mmCIF file of C-alpha atoms in Angstrom:
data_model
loop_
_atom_site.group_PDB
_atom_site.id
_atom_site.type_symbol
_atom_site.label_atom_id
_atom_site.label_comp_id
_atom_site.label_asym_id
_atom_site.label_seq_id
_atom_site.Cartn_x
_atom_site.Cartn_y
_atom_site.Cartn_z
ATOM 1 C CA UNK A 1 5.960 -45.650 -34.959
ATOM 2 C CA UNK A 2 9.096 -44.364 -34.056
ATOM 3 C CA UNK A 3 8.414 -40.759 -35.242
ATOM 4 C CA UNK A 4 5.031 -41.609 -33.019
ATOM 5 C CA UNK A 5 7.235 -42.084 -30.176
ATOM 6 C CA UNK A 6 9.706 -39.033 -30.111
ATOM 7 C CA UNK A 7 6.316 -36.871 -30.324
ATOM 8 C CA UNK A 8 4.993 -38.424 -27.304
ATOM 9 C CA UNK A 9 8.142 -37.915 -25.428
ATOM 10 C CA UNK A 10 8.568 -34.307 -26.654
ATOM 11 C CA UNK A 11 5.149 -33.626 -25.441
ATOM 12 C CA UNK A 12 5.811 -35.261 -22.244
ATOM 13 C CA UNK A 13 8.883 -33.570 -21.327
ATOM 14 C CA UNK A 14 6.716 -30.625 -22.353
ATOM 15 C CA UNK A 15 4.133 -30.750 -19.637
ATOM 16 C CA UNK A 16 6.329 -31.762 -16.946
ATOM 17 C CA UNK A 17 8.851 -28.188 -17.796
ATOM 18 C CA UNK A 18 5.053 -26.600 -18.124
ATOM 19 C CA UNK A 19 4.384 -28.199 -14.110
ATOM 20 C CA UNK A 20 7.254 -27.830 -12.776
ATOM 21 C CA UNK A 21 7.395 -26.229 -9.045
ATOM 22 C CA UNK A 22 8.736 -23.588 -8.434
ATOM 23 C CA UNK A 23 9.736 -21.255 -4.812
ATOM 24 C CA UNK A 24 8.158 -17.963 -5.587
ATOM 25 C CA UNK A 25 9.885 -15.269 -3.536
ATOM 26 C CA UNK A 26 11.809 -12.300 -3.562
ATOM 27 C CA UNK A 27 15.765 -12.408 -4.955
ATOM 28 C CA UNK A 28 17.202 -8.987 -4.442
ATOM 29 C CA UNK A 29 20.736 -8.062 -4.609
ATOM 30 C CA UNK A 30 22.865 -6.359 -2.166
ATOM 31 C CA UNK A 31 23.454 -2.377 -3.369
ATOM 32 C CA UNK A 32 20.645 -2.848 -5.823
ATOM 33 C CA UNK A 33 17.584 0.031 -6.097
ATOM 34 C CA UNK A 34 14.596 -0.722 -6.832
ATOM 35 C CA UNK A 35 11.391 1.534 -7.702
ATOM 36 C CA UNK A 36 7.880 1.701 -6.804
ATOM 37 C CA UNK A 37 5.265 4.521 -8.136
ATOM 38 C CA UNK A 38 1.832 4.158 -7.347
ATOM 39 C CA UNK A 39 -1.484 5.858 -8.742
ATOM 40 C CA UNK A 40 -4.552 5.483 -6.629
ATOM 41 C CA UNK A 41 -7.877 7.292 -7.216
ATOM 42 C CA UNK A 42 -10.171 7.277 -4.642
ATOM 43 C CA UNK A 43 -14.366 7.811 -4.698
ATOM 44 C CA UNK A 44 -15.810 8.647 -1.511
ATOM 45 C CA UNK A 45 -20.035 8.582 -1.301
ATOM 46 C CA UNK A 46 -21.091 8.974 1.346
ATOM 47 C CA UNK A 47 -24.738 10.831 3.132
ATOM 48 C CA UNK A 48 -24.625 13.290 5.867
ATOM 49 C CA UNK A 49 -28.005 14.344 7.424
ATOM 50 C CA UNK A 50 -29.811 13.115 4.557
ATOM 51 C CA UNK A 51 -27.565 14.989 1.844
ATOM 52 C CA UNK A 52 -25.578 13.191 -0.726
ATOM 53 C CA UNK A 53 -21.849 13.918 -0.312
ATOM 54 C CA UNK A 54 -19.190 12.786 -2.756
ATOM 55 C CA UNK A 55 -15.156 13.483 -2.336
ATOM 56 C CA UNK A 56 -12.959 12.387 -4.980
ATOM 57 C CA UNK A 57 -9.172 12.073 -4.576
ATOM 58 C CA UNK A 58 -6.310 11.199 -6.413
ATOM 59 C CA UNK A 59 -2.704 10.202 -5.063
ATOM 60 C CA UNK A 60 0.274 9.226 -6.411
ATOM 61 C CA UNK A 61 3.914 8.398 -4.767
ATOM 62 C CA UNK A 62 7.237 7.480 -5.921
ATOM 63 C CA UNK A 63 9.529 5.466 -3.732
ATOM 64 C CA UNK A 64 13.044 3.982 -3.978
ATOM 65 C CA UNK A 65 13.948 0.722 -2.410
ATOM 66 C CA UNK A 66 18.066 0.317 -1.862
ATOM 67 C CA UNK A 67 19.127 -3.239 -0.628
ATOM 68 C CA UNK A 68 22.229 -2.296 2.169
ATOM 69 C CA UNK A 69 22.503 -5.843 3.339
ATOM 70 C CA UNK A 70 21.244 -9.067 3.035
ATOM 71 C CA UNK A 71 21.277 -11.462 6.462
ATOM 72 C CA UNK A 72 19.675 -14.463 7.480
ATOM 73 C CA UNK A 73 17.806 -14.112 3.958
ATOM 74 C CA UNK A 74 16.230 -10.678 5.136
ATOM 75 C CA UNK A 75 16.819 -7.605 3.003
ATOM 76 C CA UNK A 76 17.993 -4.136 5.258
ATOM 77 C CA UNK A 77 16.762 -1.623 3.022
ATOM 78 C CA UNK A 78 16.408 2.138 2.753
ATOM 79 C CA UNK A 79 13.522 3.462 0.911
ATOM 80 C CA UNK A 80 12.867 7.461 0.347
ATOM 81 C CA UNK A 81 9.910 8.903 -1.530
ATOM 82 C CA UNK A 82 11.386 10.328 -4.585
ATOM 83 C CA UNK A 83 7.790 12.328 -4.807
ATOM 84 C CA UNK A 84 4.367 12.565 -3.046
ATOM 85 C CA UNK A 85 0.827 13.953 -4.948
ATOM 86 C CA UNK A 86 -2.361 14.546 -4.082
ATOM 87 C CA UNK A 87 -5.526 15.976 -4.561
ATOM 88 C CA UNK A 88 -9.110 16.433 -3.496
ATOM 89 C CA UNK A 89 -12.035 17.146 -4.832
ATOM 90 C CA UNK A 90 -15.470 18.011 -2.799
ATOM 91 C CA UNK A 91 -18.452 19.905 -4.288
ATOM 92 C CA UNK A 92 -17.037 23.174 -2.577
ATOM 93 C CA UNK A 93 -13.455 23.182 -3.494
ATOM 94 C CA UNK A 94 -10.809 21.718 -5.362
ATOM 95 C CA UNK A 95 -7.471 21.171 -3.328
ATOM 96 C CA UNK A 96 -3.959 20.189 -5.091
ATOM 97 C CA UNK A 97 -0.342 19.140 -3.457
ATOM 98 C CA UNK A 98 2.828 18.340 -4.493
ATOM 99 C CA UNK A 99 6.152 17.537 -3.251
ATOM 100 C CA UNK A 100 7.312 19.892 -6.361
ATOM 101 C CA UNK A 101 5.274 22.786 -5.515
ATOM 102 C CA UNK A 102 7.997 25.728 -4.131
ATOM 103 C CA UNK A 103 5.156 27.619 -2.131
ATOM 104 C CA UNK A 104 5.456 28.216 1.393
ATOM 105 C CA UNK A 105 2.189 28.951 1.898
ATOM 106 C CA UNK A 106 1.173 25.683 0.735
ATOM 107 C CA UNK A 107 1.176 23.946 4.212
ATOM 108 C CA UNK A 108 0.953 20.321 2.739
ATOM 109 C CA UNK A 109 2.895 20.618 -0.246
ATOM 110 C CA UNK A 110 5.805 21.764 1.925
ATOM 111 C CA UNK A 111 5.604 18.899 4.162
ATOM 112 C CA UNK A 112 5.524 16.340 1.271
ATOM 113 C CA UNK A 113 8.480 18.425 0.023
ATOM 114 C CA UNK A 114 10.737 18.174 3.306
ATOM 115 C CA UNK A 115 9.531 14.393 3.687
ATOM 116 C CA UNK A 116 10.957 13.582 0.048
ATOM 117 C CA UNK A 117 14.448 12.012 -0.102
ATOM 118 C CA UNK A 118 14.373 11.628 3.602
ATOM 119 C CA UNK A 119 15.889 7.637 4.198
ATOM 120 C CA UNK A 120 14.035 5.598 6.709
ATOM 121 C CA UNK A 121 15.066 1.642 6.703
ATOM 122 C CA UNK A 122 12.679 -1.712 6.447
ATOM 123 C CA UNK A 123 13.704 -5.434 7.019
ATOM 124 C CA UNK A 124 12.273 -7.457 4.338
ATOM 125 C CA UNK A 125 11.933 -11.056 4.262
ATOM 126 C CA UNK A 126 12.034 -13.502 1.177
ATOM 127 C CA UNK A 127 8.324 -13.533 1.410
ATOM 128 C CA UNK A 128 7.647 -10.514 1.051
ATOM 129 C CA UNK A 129 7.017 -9.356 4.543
ATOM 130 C CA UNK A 130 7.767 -6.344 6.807
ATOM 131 C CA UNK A 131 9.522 -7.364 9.659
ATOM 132 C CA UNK A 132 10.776 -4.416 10.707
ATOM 133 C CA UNK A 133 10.314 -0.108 10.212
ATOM 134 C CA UNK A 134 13.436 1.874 11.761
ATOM 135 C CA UNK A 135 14.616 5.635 11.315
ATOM 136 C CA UNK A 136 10.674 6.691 10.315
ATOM 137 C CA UNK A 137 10.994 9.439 12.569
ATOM 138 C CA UNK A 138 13.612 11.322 10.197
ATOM 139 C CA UNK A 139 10.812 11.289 7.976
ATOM 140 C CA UNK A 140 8.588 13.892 9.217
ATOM 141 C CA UNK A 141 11.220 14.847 12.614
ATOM 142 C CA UNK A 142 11.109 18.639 12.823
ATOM 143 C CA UNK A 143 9.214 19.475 9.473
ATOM 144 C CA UNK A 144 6.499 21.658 11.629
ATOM 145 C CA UNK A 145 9.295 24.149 13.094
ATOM 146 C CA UNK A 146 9.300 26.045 9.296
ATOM 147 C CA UNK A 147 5.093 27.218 9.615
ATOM 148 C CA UNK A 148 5.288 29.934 12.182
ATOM 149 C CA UNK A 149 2.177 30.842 11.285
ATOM 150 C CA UNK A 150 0.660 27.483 12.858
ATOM 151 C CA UNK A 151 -0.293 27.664 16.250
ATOM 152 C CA UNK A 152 0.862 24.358 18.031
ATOM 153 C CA UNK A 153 -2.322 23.032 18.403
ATOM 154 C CA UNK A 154 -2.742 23.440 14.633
ATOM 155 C CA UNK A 155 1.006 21.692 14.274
ATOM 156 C CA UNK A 156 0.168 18.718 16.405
ATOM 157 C CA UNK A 157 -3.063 18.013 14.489
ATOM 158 C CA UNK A 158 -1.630 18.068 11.353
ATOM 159 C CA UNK A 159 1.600 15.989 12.847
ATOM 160 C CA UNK A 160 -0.995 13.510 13.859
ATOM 161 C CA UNK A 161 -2.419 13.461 10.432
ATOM 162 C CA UNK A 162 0.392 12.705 8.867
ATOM 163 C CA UNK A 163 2.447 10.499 11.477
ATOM 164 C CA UNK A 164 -1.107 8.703 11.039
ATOM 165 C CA UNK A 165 -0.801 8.262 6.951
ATOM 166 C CA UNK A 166 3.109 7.386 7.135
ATOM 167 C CA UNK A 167 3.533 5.722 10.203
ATOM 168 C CA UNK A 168 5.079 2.537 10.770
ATOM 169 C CA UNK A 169 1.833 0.690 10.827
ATOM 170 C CA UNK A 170 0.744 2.240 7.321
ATOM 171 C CA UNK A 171 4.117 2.272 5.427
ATOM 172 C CA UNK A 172 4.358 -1.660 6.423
ATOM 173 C CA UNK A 173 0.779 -2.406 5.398
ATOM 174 C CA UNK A 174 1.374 -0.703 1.922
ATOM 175 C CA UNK A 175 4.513 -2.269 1.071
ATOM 176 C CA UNK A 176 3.642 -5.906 1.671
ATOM 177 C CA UNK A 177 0.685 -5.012 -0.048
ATOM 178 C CA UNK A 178 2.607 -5.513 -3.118
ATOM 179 C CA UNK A 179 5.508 -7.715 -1.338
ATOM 180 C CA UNK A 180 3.969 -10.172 0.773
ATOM 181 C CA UNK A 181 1.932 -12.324 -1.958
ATOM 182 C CA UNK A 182 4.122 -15.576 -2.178
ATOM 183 C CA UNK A 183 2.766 -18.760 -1.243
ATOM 184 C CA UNK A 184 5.020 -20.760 1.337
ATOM 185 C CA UNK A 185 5.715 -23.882 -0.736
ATOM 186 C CA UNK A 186 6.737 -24.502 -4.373
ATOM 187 C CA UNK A 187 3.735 -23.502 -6.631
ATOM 188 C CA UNK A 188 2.570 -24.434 -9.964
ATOM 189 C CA UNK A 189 0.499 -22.870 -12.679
ATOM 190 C CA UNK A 190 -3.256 -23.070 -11.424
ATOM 191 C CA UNK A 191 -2.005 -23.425 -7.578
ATOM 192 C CA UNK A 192 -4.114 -21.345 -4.816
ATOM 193 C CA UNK A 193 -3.093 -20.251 -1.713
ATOM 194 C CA UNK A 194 -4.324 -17.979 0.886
ATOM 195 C CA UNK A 195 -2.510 -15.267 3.776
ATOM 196 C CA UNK A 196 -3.899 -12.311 5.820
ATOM 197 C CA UNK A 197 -2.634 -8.775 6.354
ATOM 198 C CA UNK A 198 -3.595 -5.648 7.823
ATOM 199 C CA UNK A 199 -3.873 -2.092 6.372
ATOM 200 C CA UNK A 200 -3.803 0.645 8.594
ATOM 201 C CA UNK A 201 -4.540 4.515 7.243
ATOM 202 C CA UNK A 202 -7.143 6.202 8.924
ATOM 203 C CA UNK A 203 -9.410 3.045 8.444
ATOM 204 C CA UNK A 204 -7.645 0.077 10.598
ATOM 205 C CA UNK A 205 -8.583 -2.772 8.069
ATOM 206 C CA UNK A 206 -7.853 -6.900 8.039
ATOM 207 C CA UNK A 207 -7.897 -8.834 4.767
ATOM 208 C CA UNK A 208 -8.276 -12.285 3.893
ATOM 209 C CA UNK A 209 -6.052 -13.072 0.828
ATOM 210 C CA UNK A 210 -6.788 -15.909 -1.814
ATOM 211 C CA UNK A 211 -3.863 -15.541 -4.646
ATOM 212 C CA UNK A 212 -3.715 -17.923 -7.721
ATOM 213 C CA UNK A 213 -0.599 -18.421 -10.223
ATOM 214 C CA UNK A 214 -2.411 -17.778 -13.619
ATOM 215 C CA UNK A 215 1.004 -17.589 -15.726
ATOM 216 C CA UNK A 216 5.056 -18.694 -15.704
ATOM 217 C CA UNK A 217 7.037 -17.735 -18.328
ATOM 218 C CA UNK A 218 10.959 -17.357 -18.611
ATOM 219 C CA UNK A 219 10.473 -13.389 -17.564
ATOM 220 C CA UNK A 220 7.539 -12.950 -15.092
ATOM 221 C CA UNK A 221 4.929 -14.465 -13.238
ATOM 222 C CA UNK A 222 1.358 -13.741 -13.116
ATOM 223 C CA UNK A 223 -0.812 -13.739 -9.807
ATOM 224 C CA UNK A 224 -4.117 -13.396 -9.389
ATOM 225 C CA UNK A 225 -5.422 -11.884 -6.028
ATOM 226 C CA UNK A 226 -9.454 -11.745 -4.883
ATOM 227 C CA UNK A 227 -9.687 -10.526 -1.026
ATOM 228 C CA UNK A 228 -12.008 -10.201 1.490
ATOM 229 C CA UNK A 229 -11.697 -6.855 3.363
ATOM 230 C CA UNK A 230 -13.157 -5.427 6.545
ATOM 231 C CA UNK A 231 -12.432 -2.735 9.183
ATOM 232 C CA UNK A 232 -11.031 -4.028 12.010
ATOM 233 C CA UNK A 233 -13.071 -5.007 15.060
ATOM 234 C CA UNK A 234 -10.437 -3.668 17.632
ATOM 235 C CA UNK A 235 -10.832 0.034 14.903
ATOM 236 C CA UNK A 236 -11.362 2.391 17.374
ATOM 237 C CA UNK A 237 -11.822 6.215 17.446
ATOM 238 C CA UNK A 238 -9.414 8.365 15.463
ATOM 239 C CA UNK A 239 -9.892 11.730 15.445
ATOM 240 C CA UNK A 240 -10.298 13.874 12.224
ATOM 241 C CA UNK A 241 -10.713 17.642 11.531
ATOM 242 C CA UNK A 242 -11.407 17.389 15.331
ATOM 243 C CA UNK A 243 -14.020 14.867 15.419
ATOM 244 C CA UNK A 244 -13.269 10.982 16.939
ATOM 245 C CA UNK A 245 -14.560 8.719 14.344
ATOM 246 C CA UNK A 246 -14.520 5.190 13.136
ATOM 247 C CA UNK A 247 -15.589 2.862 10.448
ATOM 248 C CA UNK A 248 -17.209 0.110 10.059
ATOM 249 C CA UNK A 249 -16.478 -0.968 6.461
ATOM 250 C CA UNK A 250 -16.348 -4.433 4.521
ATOM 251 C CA UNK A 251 -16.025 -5.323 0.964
ATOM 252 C CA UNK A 252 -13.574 -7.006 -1.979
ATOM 253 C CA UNK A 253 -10.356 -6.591 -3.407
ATOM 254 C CA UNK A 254 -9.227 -7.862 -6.691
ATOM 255 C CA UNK A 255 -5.946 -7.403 -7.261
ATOM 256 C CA UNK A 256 -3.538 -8.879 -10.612
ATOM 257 C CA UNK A 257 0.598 -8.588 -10.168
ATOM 258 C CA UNK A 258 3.043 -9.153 -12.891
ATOM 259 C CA UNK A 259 6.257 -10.183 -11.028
ATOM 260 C CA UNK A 260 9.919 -10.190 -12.456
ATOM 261 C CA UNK A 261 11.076 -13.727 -12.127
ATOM 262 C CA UNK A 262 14.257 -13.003 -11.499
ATOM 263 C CA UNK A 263 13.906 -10.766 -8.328
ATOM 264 C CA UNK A 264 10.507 -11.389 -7.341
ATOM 265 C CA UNK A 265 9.642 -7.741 -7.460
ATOM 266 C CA UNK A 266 5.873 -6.843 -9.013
ATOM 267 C CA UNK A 267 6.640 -4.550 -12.146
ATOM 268 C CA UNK A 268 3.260 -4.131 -12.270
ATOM 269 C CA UNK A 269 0.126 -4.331 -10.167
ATOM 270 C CA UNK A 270 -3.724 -3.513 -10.535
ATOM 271 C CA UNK A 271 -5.983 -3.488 -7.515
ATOM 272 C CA UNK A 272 -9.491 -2.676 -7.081
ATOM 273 C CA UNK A 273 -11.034 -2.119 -3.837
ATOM 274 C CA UNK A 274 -14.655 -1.320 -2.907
ATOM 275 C CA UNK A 275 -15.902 -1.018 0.484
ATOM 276 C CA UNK A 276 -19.264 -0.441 2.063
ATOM 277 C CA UNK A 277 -20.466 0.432 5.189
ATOM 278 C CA UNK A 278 -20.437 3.469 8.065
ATOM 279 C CA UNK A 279 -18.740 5.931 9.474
ATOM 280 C CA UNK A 280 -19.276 6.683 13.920
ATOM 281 C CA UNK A 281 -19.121 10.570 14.543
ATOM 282 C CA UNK A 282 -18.817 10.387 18.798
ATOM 283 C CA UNK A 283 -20.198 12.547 20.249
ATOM 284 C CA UNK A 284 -18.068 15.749 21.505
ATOM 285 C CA UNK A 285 -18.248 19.503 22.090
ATOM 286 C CA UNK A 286 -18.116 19.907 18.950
ATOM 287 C CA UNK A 287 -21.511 17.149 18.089
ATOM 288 C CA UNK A 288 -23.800 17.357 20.938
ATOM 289 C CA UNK A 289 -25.437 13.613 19.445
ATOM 290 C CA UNK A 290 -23.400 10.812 17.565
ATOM 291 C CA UNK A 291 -23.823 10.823 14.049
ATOM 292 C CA UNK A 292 -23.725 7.774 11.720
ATOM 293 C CA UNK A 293 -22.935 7.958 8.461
ATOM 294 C CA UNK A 294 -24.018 5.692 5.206
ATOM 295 C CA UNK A 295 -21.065 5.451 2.985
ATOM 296 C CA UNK A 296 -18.980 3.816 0.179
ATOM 297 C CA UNK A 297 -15.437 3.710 -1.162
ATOM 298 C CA UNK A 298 -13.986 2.870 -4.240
ATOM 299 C CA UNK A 299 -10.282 2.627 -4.486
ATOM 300 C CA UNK A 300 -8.130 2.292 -8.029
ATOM 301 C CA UNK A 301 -4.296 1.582 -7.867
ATOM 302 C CA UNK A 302 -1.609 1.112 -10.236
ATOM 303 C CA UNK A 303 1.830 0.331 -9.456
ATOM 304 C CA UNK A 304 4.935 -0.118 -11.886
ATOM 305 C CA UNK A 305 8.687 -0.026 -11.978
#
């Protein structure tokens, strides 16, 4: 009876370590760096005038995270990207860049070169989100004076383009994508709780978040993310290659994080987005009639330490 008893307990005192709450959120130390690198690839379909049209891309970033301050239980942090990749596939060409590449000619290889190492700052709260960008302009400040052979009308679109990809409004939406997945109260295993955000590229986007803890061990945590995603309703026209277009795009995210318990930081992160929808061509000098265009995107990510 006795040894009865001390099972019982020991099971008891078991369940309740096993359901304990916990405060999920990041812990970062002051004059601590942190890393980021990302792998996305990226299937476009889409149907233009009745002709199947498929782009494929693949991207891939490494960033730094340095914690200069901690106040009010917000991190001041510099971040530089230690290295930016990309390339695109169409049925007509194959295109490749690289912050490594040493080839002037290479117009967007030389910008991701001169934007790499560059510090820009972020205020980041315990939970994960962005309160505040500063110093982005040092990013991509002056990078255009090196092409001569760019008229400025070429310079501005392509200073567009990119102030467009890694502006304040894009850099926040992809770092809390990762950051800003904590639930407000204590949490156990099998809890659910829900946020939005916003993703802003060329496609303005909104996403209802539902995030579950699946696992809590003495290293990591596991969350589970399923979202709803759709282009915003406020998305307006944008213009690319010198046409003003928008999107209007919905579909799912599933995402699954593996998060250091002792900092809060994901050390790994899958997500997998597809979208569905269309694409507005305006009309313009250039497209006498709007144009709509049928088309889907697939997106892949990983992200580790």
């Amino acid at each position: 009876m006795k040894k009865f008893c001390c099972i019982v307990l020991a099971t008891v005192a078991a369940s309740l370590c096993y359901g304990q709450a916990e405060k999920l959120g990041l812990k970062l130390r002051k004059g601590e760096t942190y890393t980021q690198n990302q792998t996305s690839k990226i299937a476009i379909n889409q149907t233009i005038n009745g002709q199947p049209n498929a782009i494929n891309m693949s991207m891939s970033a490494k960033t730094t995270f340095k914690v200069l301050d901690i106040v009010n239980s917000e991190y001041n942090m510099e971040v530089r990207f230690s290295s930016l990749a990309m390339s695109i596939s169409t049925p007509a060409q194959v295109l490749e860049f690289s912050s490594e590449k040493n080839n002037p000619n290479d117009i967007v290889s030389s910008i991701f070169s001169k934007m790499k190492d560059k510090p820009f700052e972020i205020k980041l709260s315990q939970q994960g989100k962005v309160m505040e960008v500063r110093n982005l302009n040092s990013l991509y400040n002056n990078i255009f004076d090196s092409f001569p052979q760019l008229s400025d009308q070429q310079k501005e679109q392509i200073k567009a383009q990119v102030t467009q990809s890694f502006g304040e409004n894009s850099i926040k939406g992809n770092i809390e994508m990762l950051s800003a997945i904590f639930p407000e109260k204590e949490v156990v295993v099998g809890d659910k709780w829900t946020n939005k955000s916003e993703l802003q590229t060329n496609i303005k986007a909104e996403l209802q978040n539902k995030y579950e803890l699946k696992e809590s061990n003495k290293e990591y945590y596991i969350i589970a993310g399923n979202s709803d995603i759709q282009s915003s309703p406020s998305n307006d026209y944008t213009l690319i290659n010198g046409f003003p277009i928008k999107y209007d795009l919905k579909g799912k995210v599933a995402s699954l994080f593996k998060v250091d318990k002792n900092t809060g930081w994901t050390i790994q992160a899958q997500t997998s987005q597809t979208m569905n929808g269309k694409a507005l061509v305006k009309a313009s000098a250039k497209l006498p009639n709007e144009m709509t265009i049928p088309m889907t995107i697939s997106n892949e990510s990983l992200f580790t330490e």
